[in-house]
């Protein structure tokens, strides 16, 4: 079944923030943001701007009625810069005007006096100055120090991996509308309606029950609107509070790119020890996360880097340390994979390093160390592993050796084009690693015309969660999907939501919906029992709109039954709560069972490099992927394809560039290259893993939002292998993304001069 939104999307009828019909008197907002990455804010002069045409009000830190603070995890992020500025793009003032153009042109008239302070953009420099967001985090399994002493081979190195711009098609934005008795309704393009509600409450000093947050859908979030939607909603809310008028702000693309944080860049030092049989005996890794100027979601992102630092491998002795380093960049934030992919890139680099030094194929080391059933992750959870199975099934279907042989033959025949092949196993834990966040609610109404309305805490952002939730209700009630309507995500209907993140939205909100529907179904059956003269409600079932008694059809239909319930004053509504069972984690020991389950997969990736120009194509990504049992292959395959291309983009072409002054140089689509239709691999092919293992996934349909992105890491190593096929003496630094410029330099690095080209 297709995504329920597909028709309204192609007709341009889907509603996003910027499509909401405006209320009279609406004001337009525009931020004046810092042009300096670090400094003392001596003076803000708004006098010129205030006189500009159409300007109604200019707001700065001193005007706030509530707190000047939007930091969710740590209170280290002022809404408006007050005494200091900490990054270029940090809001200093908000202009409210009658039109958008007037707000924007007035903002340009604001002047500031800022005394420069030292600017740090490199996480290792911040670490050396001990400027950390939170104390370091550690994972430890076995005794790595001891194990290294007995290893046959030990390799040490460094890996660097850059950030990534979210580039959701819909930019950030919010629209706040005053409601009676001093309250407000805030439309926000957010993954976390409750986070927005909390944040608005804080800056306005209004209680949460005065604030309604409503989200129809997002034009993409990818993690970038988990925390970072808050600021724009808070700004509009403050504007509404101070002017009593609706206030709207939809960011321009360049504002969005300049003022919002991105995927965290990481730098890491690794040490890997192997035995003669290529078993990895020990692994030590230190991560330096570039957090940007404030905490945002950096601490939990850092933690997930640790959770995934051994990817799909079992390593008996692991010491992993992670530092969240404060720099003068916009606060970096969640991005599909939430720090996990960065951890995985480093272990894959370490394996590639060892393979090269030992002159074996990396796939040999990968294969020998895949985590098996019953093996322990460094954080104590025991694996129910599909790593070996996905590898074996992918190999059986796609024949790795044959793909490698074809590349080798091609390379022997071609001088200036080289092919590379790489394997990429993945393992991703599903659940918020902060256990209390793994809960959700669903509100289900059956109306007297037999139609069903569902509200949950899940936010639709293109990933198809609403379609899956509608499928849950349709399945439980045995109704056609057209009879189910999923409504907006609204904090009045569903309170205290976790953000739609961690790939867990369908599991959490789907289960809550299942419980609500089953509760109503039970009531319907209890009423039906007497109507069809069954002995017990257990003998009654509802299938395709009719009541069955002991499997035999009756005349009683859904509509009649629903109305009969209503006449008997039996409730046709239910508000259900779901909390994932069996998960826990204790940071004092860094051990526990944080994930409901893991998603596994193995991809084989092939690339061709043009060795004269440094450009390349990713030829194929072929994977065996662990869907559990997909409840919607159309949606899930879409997530896989999109995730793979987004992953390839991150590792091969998207280059976030800040200069030393902390200015974003890649600040528009003319300077930041994302994958287009021509960068999509010619072949993306995957087979579902065949097993019958049960999981805590909704209808056993495993989460699919983030894991496929990590197959993209394989593209980096496939390109690297192709580069080495041309220039075998070069060992390219593990420094992603592998842009054509970097590829070209590596093809013709110093060492190649010795070669006869
Ligand atoms: N797919 C689309 N089309 N748009 C998005 O913004 N976000 C990704 C993923 N897939 C995203 C997407 C991220 S970061 C997450 S965590 C999951 O979707 C969240 O949704 P889920 O929990 O329903 O999988
Ligand atoms: Mo996704 S990075 O968990 O929003």
Coordinates of C-alpha atoms in Angstrom, one line a residue, residues 38 74-78 86 119-127 129-134 288-296 298 323-329 331:
X38 CA 32.5 34.5 19.5
X74 CA 21.4 21.6 29.6
X75 CA 20.5 25.3 30.2
X76 CA 23.3 26.6 28.1
X77 CA 21.4 28.1 25.1
X78 CA 19.9 31.6 25.3
X86 CA 28.7 32.1 20.7
X119 CA 37.1 31.4 18.1
X120 CA 37.4 27.6 18.3
X121 CA 36.0 25.5 15.5
X122 CA 38.1 22.3 15.9
X123 CA 36.9 19.8 18.5
X124 CA 40.4 18.7 19.3
X125 CA 41.4 22.2 20.2
X126 CA 38.3 22.6 22.4
X127 CA 39.3 19.3 24.1
X129 CA 41.2 23.6 26.5
X130 CA 39.0 21.2 28.4
X131 CA 35.9 22.9 27.0
X132 CA 33.5 20.0 27.2
X133 CA 29.7 20.1 27.1
X134 CA 29.4 17.1 29.5
X288 CA 36.0 14.0 19.7
X289 CA 32.5 15.3 18.9
X290 CA 32.2 18.8 17.5
X291 CA 29.1 19.8 19.5
X292 CA 29.0 23.5 18.5
X293 CA 28.2 26.3 20.9
X294 CA 25.7 24.6 23.2
X295 CA 24.5 21.2 24.3
X296 CA 21.3 20.8 22.2
X298 CA 24.9 16.5 21.7
X323 CA 34.1 13.7 24.4
X324 CA 31.6 16.3 23.5
X325 CA 33.6 19.4 22.6
X326 CA 32.3 22.9 22.7
X327 CA 33.1 25.0 19.6
X328 CA 31.9 28.3 18.2
X329 CA 29.7 26.8 15.6
X331 CA 24.9 23.8 18.0

